[in-house]
Short mmCIF file of C-alpha atoms and ligand atoms in Angstrom, two decimals:
data_model
loop_
_atom_site.label_atom_id
_atom_site.label_comp_id
_atom_site.label_asym_id
_atom_site.label_seq_id
_atom_site.Cartn_x
_atom_site.Cartn_y
_atom_site.Cartn_z
CA UNK A 1 19.65 -11.46 6.81
CA UNK A 2 18.60 -13.82 4.04
CA UNK A 3 20.03 -17.01 5.49
CA UNK A 4 21.44 -18.42 2.14
CA UNK A 5 22.27 -15.44 0.36
CA UNK A 6 25.85 -12.63 1.04
CA UNK A 7 24.83 -9.17 0.89
CA UNK A 8 26.25 -8.99 -2.04
CA UNK A 9 24.37 -5.99 -3.55
CA UNK A 10 23.91 -3.05 -2.69
CA UNK A 11 20.06 -0.68 -3.41
CA UNK A 12 19.17 2.25 -2.02
CA UNK A 13 16.02 3.59 -1.91
CA UNK A 14 14.61 7.32 -1.48
CA UNK A 15 10.77 7.58 0.07
CA UNK A 16 9.83 11.26 0.22
CA UNK A 17 6.79 11.41 2.27
CA UNK A 18 4.56 13.43 0.20
CA UNK A 19 1.51 12.90 2.56
CA UNK A 20 -0.35 10.25 4.70
CA UNK A 21 1.00 6.86 4.59
CA UNK A 22 1.65 5.01 1.66
CA UNK A 23 5.06 6.24 0.00
CA UNK A 24 6.50 4.84 3.28
CA UNK A 25 4.19 2.40 4.10
CA UNK A 26 5.33 1.08 0.39
CA UNK A 27 8.22 1.97 0.38
CA UNK A 28 8.64 -0.15 3.84
CA UNK A 29 7.34 -3.44 2.42
CA UNK A 30 9.73 -3.48 -0.78
CA UNK A 31 12.67 -2.31 1.31
CA UNK A 32 12.10 -5.93 4.09
CA UNK A 33 10.77 -7.83 0.59
CA UNK A 34 14.38 -7.09 -0.72
CA UNK A 35 16.29 -7.50 2.13
CA UNK A 36 14.63 -11.20 3.41
CA UNK A 37 13.41 -12.86 0.61
CA UNK A 38 16.81 -11.98 -2.04
CA UNK A 39 19.20 -10.50 0.79
CA UNK A 40 19.95 -7.52 -0.31
CA UNK A 41 21.80 -4.81 1.52
CA UNK A 42 18.64 -2.03 1.83
CA UNK A 43 19.08 1.59 2.32
CA UNK A 44 16.11 2.75 3.00
CA UNK A 45 16.36 6.97 2.60
CA UNK A 46 13.41 8.56 4.21
CA UNK A 47 12.49 12.70 5.07
CA UNK A 48 9.41 11.62 7.36
CA UNK A 49 10.67 9.63 10.05
CA UNK A 50 7.69 10.77 12.11
CA UNK A 51 5.32 9.66 9.87
CA UNK A 52 7.25 6.11 9.13
CA UNK A 53 7.15 6.05 13.32
CA UNK A 54 3.22 5.66 13.48
CA UNK A 55 3.40 2.24 10.77
CA UNK A 56 6.67 0.82 12.52
CA UNK A 57 6.40 2.18 16.01
CA UNK A 58 10.27 -0.12 16.06
CA UNK A 59 11.55 4.01 14.33
CA UNK A 60 13.86 5.89 16.72
CA UNK A 61 12.71 9.93 15.13
CA UNK A 62 16.35 11.33 16.29
CA UNK A 63 17.83 8.97 15.06
CA UNK A 64 20.50 9.85 11.56
CA UNK A 65 20.91 6.23 10.74
CA UNK A 66 19.59 2.82 12.22
CA UNK A 67 19.31 -0.64 11.68
CA UNK A 68 15.46 -2.16 11.57
CA UNK A 69 14.69 -5.52 10.68
CA UNK A 70 17.84 -5.78 8.86
CA UNK A 71 17.29 -2.25 6.38
CA UNK A 72 19.68 0.12 7.16
CA UNK A 73 17.31 3.51 7.37
CA UNK A 74 18.68 7.37 7.00
CA UNK A 75 16.73 9.94 7.55
CA UNK A 76 17.03 12.07 4.24
CA UNK A 77 17.66 15.88 6.50
CA UNK A 78 17.75 17.73 2.74
CA UNK A 79 19.47 18.08 -0.70
CA UNK A 80 22.78 19.22 0.17
CA UNK A 81 24.48 15.56 1.59
CA UNK A 82 27.75 15.06 0.12
CA UNK A 83 28.45 12.09 -1.82
CA UNK A 84 31.29 9.82 -3.43
CA UNK A 85 31.27 6.74 -5.67
CA UNK A 86 31.40 4.72 -3.01
CA UNK A 87 28.93 6.00 -1.29
CA UNK A 88 27.06 4.94 -4.55
CA UNK A 89 24.11 1.60 -3.75
CA UNK A 90 24.14 -1.38 -7.26
CA UNK A 91 20.97 -0.16 -7.65
CA UNK A 92 19.26 2.88 -6.76
CA UNK A 93 15.63 4.01 -6.47
CA UNK A 94 13.42 6.83 -6.31
CA UNK A 95 9.69 5.92 -5.54
CA UNK A 96 7.44 8.57 -7.21
CA UNK A 97 9.67 10.50 -8.89
CA UNK A 98 11.16 12.09 -5.61
CA UNK A 99 14.23 14.17 -6.73
CA UNK A 100 17.47 12.32 -4.83
CA UNK A 101 19.91 14.78 -3.89
CA UNK A 102 22.69 16.10 -6.83
CA UNK A 103 25.51 15.39 -5.11
CA UNK A 104 24.73 12.01 -4.64
CA UNK A 105 23.42 11.75 -8.53
CA UNK A 106 27.00 12.86 -9.80
CA UNK A 107 28.16 10.53 -7.90
CA UNK A 108 26.59 7.49 -9.45
CA UNK A 109 27.51 9.50 -12.93
CA UNK A 110 31.41 8.62 -11.52
CA UNK A 111 30.90 5.85 -10.39
CA UNK A 112 32.26 2.17 -12.14
CA UNK A 113 30.01 -0.16 -13.17
CA UNK A 114 27.39 2.68 -13.09
CA UNK A 115 24.54 2.01 -10.85
CA UNK A 116 21.01 0.85 -12.23
CA UNK A 117 18.44 3.69 -11.42
CA UNK A 118 14.91 3.29 -11.49
CA UNK A 119 12.41 5.93 -10.76
CA UNK A 120 9.46 3.64 -9.39
CA UNK A 121 5.76 4.91 -10.09
CA UNK A 122 2.31 4.76 -8.21
CA UNK A 123 -0.37 2.00 -9.17
CA UNK A 124 -2.77 2.25 -11.81
CA UNK A 125 -5.22 0.34 -13.39
CA UNK A 126 -5.54 2.24 -16.84
CA UNK A 127 -3.55 0.81 -20.27
CA UNK A 128 -1.21 3.22 -21.23
CA UNK A 129 0.93 1.74 -18.14
CA UNK A 130 1.75 -0.79 -19.93
CA UNK A 131 2.95 0.71 -22.33
CA UNK A 132 5.67 3.30 -20.16
CA UNK A 133 6.76 0.69 -18.56
CA UNK A 134 10.35 0.10 -18.27
CA UNK A 135 10.87 2.45 -20.40
CA UNK A 136 14.31 4.03 -20.42
CA UNK A 137 15.07 8.01 -19.90
CA UNK A 138 18.58 8.90 -20.20
CA UNK A 139 19.86 11.47 -17.80
CA UNK A 140 20.31 14.71 -20.66
CA UNK A 141 23.60 15.87 -19.36
CA UNK A 142 25.53 12.57 -17.30
CA UNK A 143 25.95 9.08 -18.32
CA UNK A 144 23.18 8.19 -16.61
CA UNK A 145 19.91 6.30 -18.03
CA UNK A 146 16.83 6.31 -15.27
CA UNK A 147 14.37 2.86 -15.54
CA UNK A 148 10.02 3.89 -15.29
CA UNK A 149 8.85 1.73 -13.53
CA UNK A 150 5.71 0.82 -12.65
CA UNK A 151 3.54 -1.76 -10.40
CA UNK A 152 0.59 -2.47 -11.76
CA UNK A 153 -2.75 -5.24 -12.07
CA UNK A 154 -1.52 -7.11 -15.59
CA UNK A 155 2.06 -9.35 -16.73
CA UNK A 156 3.22 -6.12 -19.03
CA UNK A 157 3.26 -4.24 -15.51
CA UNK A 158 5.81 -4.95 -12.66
CA UNK A 159 2.46 -6.25 -10.65
CA UNK A 160 1.60 -5.86 -7.03
CA UNK A 161 3.65 -6.40 -4.11
CA UNK A 162 3.25 -9.59 -2.10
CA UNK A 163 5.56 -11.74 0.29
CA UNK A 164 6.35 -15.11 -1.18
CA UNK A 165 4.69 -16.54 2.41
CA UNK A 166 1.72 -13.86 2.65
CA UNK A 167 -0.95 -16.05 1.21
CA UNK A 168 0.07 -19.24 4.28
CA UNK A 169 0.16 -16.36 7.40
CA UNK A 170 -2.86 -15.50 5.47
CA UNK A 171 -5.14 -18.40 5.32
CA UNK A 172 -3.17 -19.78 8.84
CA UNK A 173 -4.84 -16.46 10.34
CA UNK A 174 -8.31 -16.94 9.06
CA UNK A 175 -8.50 -21.01 9.60
CA UNK A 176 -7.61 -20.45 12.93
CA UNK A 177 -10.92 -18.54 15.29
CA UNK A 178 -9.10 -18.05 18.63
CA UNK A 179 -6.03 -16.14 17.06
CA UNK A 180 -8.61 -13.49 15.50
CA UNK A 181 -10.29 -13.87 18.38
CA UNK A 182 -7.27 -12.60 21.09
CA UNK A 183 -5.95 -9.82 17.84
CA UNK A 184 -9.38 -8.43 18.19
CA UNK A 185 -9.74 -8.79 21.97
CA UNK A 186 -5.91 -6.76 22.07
CA UNK A 187 -8.25 -3.73 20.48
CA UNK A 188 -11.42 -3.99 23.06
CA UNK A 189 -13.56 -5.53 20.64
CA UNK A 190 -15.83 -7.84 21.90
CA UNK A 191 -17.62 -10.95 21.80
CA UNK A 192 -20.35 -8.88 20.18
CA UNK A 193 -19.29 -7.36 18.69
CA UNK A 194 -16.63 -9.96 16.58
CA UNK A 195 -19.81 -12.09 15.98
CA UNK A 196 -20.82 -8.74 13.90
CA UNK A 197 -20.46 -7.88 10.50
CA UNK A 198 -16.80 -6.66 11.00
CA UNK A 199 -16.27 -3.70 8.68
CA UNK A 200 -13.18 -1.78 8.92
CA UNK A 201 -12.84 1.88 7.71
CA UNK A 202 -9.63 3.37 5.95
CA UNK A 203 -10.69 6.25 4.16
CA UNK A 204 -10.12 10.46 3.44
CA UNK A 205 -11.43 12.47 5.30
CA UNK A 206 -13.90 13.35 2.31
CA UNK A 207 -15.59 10.20 2.21
CA UNK A 208 -19.53 10.29 2.88
CA UNK A 209 -19.01 8.32 6.03
CA UNK A 210 -22.47 9.61 7.70
CA UNK A 211 -24.20 8.32 5.00
CA UNK A 212 -22.84 4.70 5.01
CA UNK A 213 -22.72 5.00 9.03
CA UNK A 214 -27.07 5.93 8.87
CA UNK A 215 -27.53 2.75 6.26
CA UNK A 216 -25.44 0.45 9.08
CA UNK A 217 -27.61 1.96 11.77
CA UNK A 218 -30.84 0.79 9.87
CA UNK A 219 -29.47 -2.54 8.33
CA UNK A 220 -31.35 -5.44 9.01
CA UNK A 221 -28.36 -7.46 10.48
CA UNK A 222 -26.16 -6.35 13.28
CA UNK A 223 -22.28 -4.36 11.71
CA UNK A 224 -19.62 -3.16 14.06
CA UNK A 225 -16.84 -0.98 12.47
CA UNK A 226 -13.26 -0.63 13.17
CA UNK A 227 -11.89 2.22 12.82
CA UNK A 228 -7.93 3.61 13.50
CA UNK A 229 -7.72 6.78 15.52
CA UNK A 230 -7.32 9.66 13.11
CA UNK A 231 -9.92 8.01 10.12
CA UNK A 232 -12.69 10.29 9.23
CA UNK A 233 -12.44 12.03 12.67
CA UNK A 234 -15.18 14.18 12.54
CA UNK A 235 -18.19 11.73 11.12
CA UNK A 236 -16.69 9.02 13.67
CA UNK A 237 -17.04 11.85 16.77
CA UNK A 238 -20.29 12.91 15.32
CA UNK A 239 -21.33 9.62 15.82
CA UNK A 240 -19.71 8.42 19.42
CA UNK A 241 -21.20 11.66 20.86
CA UNK A 242 -17.57 12.18 22.42
CA UNK A 243 -13.60 12.14 21.22
CA UNK A 244 -12.36 9.62 18.36
CA UNK A 245 -9.25 8.74 20.57
CA UNK A 246 -7.95 4.93 20.76
CA UNK A 247 -10.52 2.85 22.63
CA UNK A 248 -14.07 5.25 22.03
CA UNK A 249 -17.50 2.71 21.20
CA UNK A 250 -20.55 3.85 21.08
CA UNK A 251 -23.60 1.31 19.43
CA UNK A 252 -26.93 2.87 17.84
CA UNK A 253 -29.10 0.78 15.96
CA UNK A 254 -27.41 -2.16 14.38
CA UNK A 255 -23.94 -0.48 13.89
CA UNK A 256 -21.39 -0.57 16.85
CA UNK A 257 -18.51 2.14 15.83
CA UNK A 258 -15.16 1.53 17.57
CA UNK A 259 -11.88 3.23 17.32
CA UNK A 260 -8.85 1.21 16.92
CA UNK A 261 -5.53 2.88 18.25
CA UNK A 262 -3.97 3.16 14.28
CA UNK A 263 -1.78 0.13 14.57
CA UNK A 264 1.87 -1.04 13.34
CA UNK A 265 1.84 -2.42 9.54
CA UNK A 266 1.78 -6.21 9.62
CA UNK A 267 -0.96 -5.74 12.27
CA UNK A 268 -3.25 -3.64 9.63
CA UNK A 269 -2.32 -6.84 7.56
CA UNK A 270 -4.31 -8.65 9.97
CA UNK A 271 -6.96 -5.91 10.58
CA UNK A 272 -7.78 -6.95 6.89
CA UNK A 273 -7.73 -10.47 7.44
CA UNK A 274 -9.86 -10.69 10.59
CA UNK A 275 -13.11 -8.39 9.30
CA UNK A 276 -15.84 -9.34 7.05
CA UNK A 277 -15.01 -6.40 4.35
CA UNK A 278 -12.74 -3.17 4.11
CA UNK A 279 -12.58 0.03 3.27
CA UNK A 280 -9.55 0.71 1.94
CA UNK A 281 -7.69 3.84 0.19
CA UNK A 282 -4.49 5.36 -1.40
CA UNK A 283 -2.48 2.49 -2.55
CA UNK A 284 -1.21 0.66 -0.16
CA UNK A 285 -4.18 -0.03 2.02
CA UNK A 286 -5.99 -0.86 -2.06
CA UNK A 287 -3.24 -3.59 -2.56
CA UNK A 288 -3.21 -4.97 0.99
CA UNK A 289 -7.48 -5.24 0.95
CA UNK A 290 -6.52 -8.07 -2.76
CA UNK A 291 -4.87 -10.01 -0.65
CA UNK A 292 -6.88 -10.03 2.45
CA UNK A 293 -9.19 -12.21 -0.26
CA UNK A 294 -12.46 -10.77 1.56
CA UNK A 295 -14.49 -8.01 -0.52
CA UNK A 296 -13.73 -4.91 -0.04
CA UNK A 297 -14.47 -0.83 -1.39
CA UNK A 298 -11.56 1.38 -2.40
CA UNK A 299 -11.10 5.03 -1.37
CA UNK A 300 -8.64 6.35 -4.25
CA UNK A 301 -6.58 8.94 -3.29
CA UNK A 302 -7.93 11.77 -5.27
CA UNK A 303 -6.37 14.35 -7.95
CA UNK A 304 -7.24 17.51 -9.27
CA UNK A 305 -10.36 17.31 -11.81
CA UNK A 306 -11.69 14.26 -11.04
CA UNK A 307 -8.52 12.47 -12.58
CA UNK A 308 -9.02 9.85 -10.07
CA UNK A 309 -12.08 9.07 -11.26
CA UNK A 310 -11.17 7.43 -14.12
CA UNK A 311 -8.33 5.66 -12.80
CA UNK A 312 -11.36 4.30 -10.55
CA UNK A 313 -12.95 3.34 -13.64
CA UNK A 314 -10.23 1.61 -15.25
CA UNK A 315 -9.23 -0.74 -11.82
CA UNK A 316 -13.30 -1.54 -11.54
CA UNK A 317 -13.63 -2.88 -15.53
CA UNK A 318 -11.04 -5.06 -14.54
CA UNK A 319 -12.17 -6.61 -10.80
CA UNK A 320 -15.96 -6.29 -10.43
CA UNK A 321 -17.01 -5.80 -14.14
CA UNK A 322 -20.31 -7.43 -13.90
CA UNK A 323 -21.00 -6.90 -9.84
CA UNK A 324 -23.32 -3.76 -10.10
CA UNK A 325 -23.68 -3.79 -6.14
CA UNK A 326 -19.72 -2.99 -6.11
CA UNK A 327 -20.10 -0.90 -8.86
CA UNK A 328 -22.54 0.96 -7.04
CA UNK A 329 -21.27 1.35 -3.80
CA UNK A 330 -17.62 2.02 -4.75
CA UNK A 331 -18.94 5.16 -7.02
CA UNK A 332 -21.30 6.24 -4.13
CA UNK A 333 -18.17 6.38 -2.15
CA UNK A 334 -16.52 7.87 -4.08
CA UNK A 335 -18.25 10.39 -5.67
CA UNK A 336 -17.62 9.19 -8.46
CA UNK A 337 -21.82 9.18 -9.91
CA UNK A 338 -24.01 12.31 -10.45
CA UNK A 339 -27.03 10.38 -9.40
CA UNK A 340 -28.36 10.56 -6.36
CA UNK A 341 -27.54 7.23 -4.18
CA UNK A 342 -29.94 5.19 -1.49
CA UNK A 343 -27.43 4.01 0.88
CA UNK A 344 -29.67 1.19 2.71
CA UNK A 345 -30.86 0.49 -1.23
CA UNK A 346 -26.66 0.32 -1.76
CA UNK A 347 -25.29 -1.31 0.94
CA UNK A 348 -28.48 -4.40 1.53
CA UNK A 349 -27.44 -4.77 -1.96
CA UNK A 350 -23.69 -5.06 -1.64
CA UNK A 351 -24.44 -6.80 1.36
CA UNK A 352 -26.09 -9.59 -0.53
CA UNK A 353 -23.27 -10.21 -2.92
CA UNK A 354 -21.06 -10.47 -0.07
CA UNK A 355 -20.08 -13.91 -0.33
CA UNK A 356 -20.29 -13.76 -4.52
CA UNK A 357 -17.96 -11.27 -4.43
CA UNK A 358 -15.73 -13.28 -1.81
CA UNK A 359 -15.72 -16.00 -3.94
CA UNK A 360 -14.89 -13.92 -7.31
CA UNK A 361 -11.36 -12.89 -5.03
CA UNK A 362 -9.77 -16.00 -5.43
CA UNK A 363 -10.01 -16.06 -8.71
CA UNK A 364 -8.65 -13.06 -8.85
CA UNK A 365 -5.68 -13.52 -7.01
CA UNK A 366 -4.76 -15.63 -8.24
CA UNK A 367 -4.98 -13.45 -11.35
CA UNK A 368 -2.17 -11.62 -9.83
CA UNK A 369 -0.31 -13.53 -8.73
CA UNK A 370 0.66 -14.99 -11.82
CA UNK A 371 2.53 -12.01 -12.92
CA UNK A 372 4.61 -12.32 -10.92
CA UNK A 373 5.69 -9.96 -7.52
CA UNK A 374 6.54 -6.54 -7.84
CA UNK A 375 9.87 -7.26 -5.55
CA UNK A 376 10.73 -10.10 -7.58
CA UNK A 377 10.04 -8.44 -11.60
CA UNK A 378 11.90 -5.50 -10.57
CA UNK A 379 15.52 -7.79 -9.70
CA UNK A 380 14.83 -9.48 -13.08
CA UNK A 381 14.29 -6.61 -15.06
CA UNK A 382 17.81 -5.42 -13.48
CA UNK A 383 18.94 -7.75 -14.83
CA UNK A 384 18.40 -8.19 -17.80
CA UNK A 385 19.34 -4.89 -17.99
CA UNK A 386 23.16 -5.42 -16.48
CA UNK A 387 23.38 -8.35 -18.52
CA UNK A 388 22.47 -6.64 -21.97
CA UNK A 389 24.72 -3.80 -21.13
CA UNK A 390 27.51 -6.13 -19.96
CA UNK A 391 27.17 -7.70 -23.51
CA UNK A 392 27.41 -3.94 -25.15
CA UNK A 393 30.82 -3.53 -23.82
CA UNK A 394 31.70 -6.79 -24.65
O1 LIG B 1 -1.96 6.53 3.94
P1 LIG B 1 -2.51 7.29 2.48
O2 LIG B 1 -3.30 8.05 2.00
O3 LIG B 1 -0.96 7.15 1.17
C1 LIG B 1 -1.18 7.00 0.26
C2 LIG B 1 -0.36 9.01 0.11
O4 LIG B 1 -1.27 9.35 0.38
C3 LIG B 1 0.60 8.82 -1.37
O5 LIG B 1 0.63 10.84 -1.31
C4 LIG B 1 -0.63 8.34 -1.87
O6 LIG B 1 0.70 8.84 -3.35
C5 LIG B 1 -0.96 6.99 -1.65
O7 LIG B 1 -1.78 7.79 -1.07
C6 LIG B 1 -2.07 6.81 -3.26
O8 LIG B 1 -2.94 5.32 1.83
P2 LIG B 1 -2.51 4.21 1.90
O9 LIG B 1 -1.16 3.70 0.29
O10 LIG B 1 -3.12 2.73 2.46
O11 LIG B 1 -1.02 3.73 2.88
C7 LIG B 1 -1.12 3.11 4.29
C8 LIG B 1 -0.42 2.90 4.77
O12 LIG B 1 -0.48 3.12 6.52
C9 LIG B 1 -0.64 1.26 4.22
O13 LIG B 1 1.06 0.42 4.18
C10 LIG B 1 -1.20 0.68 5.91
C11 LIG B 1 -0.69 1.65 6.62
N1 LIG B 1 -1.44 1.63 8.28
C12 LIG B 1 -1.16 1.27 9.24
O14 LIG B 1 -0.09 1.18 9.52
N2 LIG B 1 -1.95 0.90 10.48
C13 LIG B 1 -3.09 1.55 10.18
O15 LIG B 1 -4.11 1.28 11.67
C14 LIG B 1 -3.67 2.34 8.84
C15 LIG B 1 -5.11 2.62 8.91
C16 LIG B 1 -2.98 2.13 8.14
#
């Protein structure tokens, strides 16, 4: 529990795992931060404990209710639960418009005072986000209002998830070569592999990994690619000539590929800090790569009709408008360009720009931090709505 506060505010966060690990990854970070930094009693309702366990090995998948890191975790099995007004939290959050159980919504309408109800949206750098952030949506039949809350890259959005001690932890880790060495050695990374340019690889299965591997193999300087088990399985297996299981590794030309276990979330953050370059995807690892302060290449979650290309370009425009090599490699990685790519040339150009990109990321972080952190912004918004509702009642 937060040392200075009584847990007077309660919050229920409903998380439906659509696929992969980002939904629960984000909800889990948010839950922990609400509890640890704001003293809020959080209940995290999650429908898929197996995915949760992969990023948080403390999760017992057979349990209906458990307490992990001060957060009550409830297995959200179905929509049939029975709830009364007393079961409803002060703040109710649904993640990515997941449908919370009808009986819970009915109980929300019966509770006095009404809970603050928020829908947390996905991250996008597109401009329309600013216009939709914090918009109210009255329930069609019940006396309830839901508010949309968006993460984002500007001061007119909710900002990004970032824990208050994160920057200091990262700096401490990155300034301690022995800690970084021990961390990587735990996963079997050898001293020679550590001495090379280290790149972590997390992407969707359709990424052009074979083309990148070929460019790295032909690289003038050695590259170590660290890939968690289950990521880019086919391409990694083809490179290794054996099953892509944790511990497997092979070297061809300048490239060594090593398979790591799929690691707990805090270790994944450290992996990003320990590498020189990170390939990340989706939303949560994408944000963490920005806090790592290292060059990164984003593999965006694919959407129908290539809608994600717009989203990708909106981000690149804000983040890297002036760095041609970063734009080129990212566009190629995401299949967002019609031009044929010479991967070796694209890699060489990007590698030459890496010091400049790393320096640029410091200013980028400052810009993001100026927007405040997502969790505090969310709670300030809750307070603002509550105090204006109180004024109306008076
Ligand atoms: O897993 P993702 O692709 O997740 C999501 C979901 O697909 C979601 O439905 C979609 O809306 C969203 O992307 C855009 O990628 P993401 O968001 O990076 O989440 C991965 C999480 O897994 C993140 O919290 C880091 C964690 N992780 C580990 O804990 N250990 C690991 O070894 C790795 C590779 C990741």
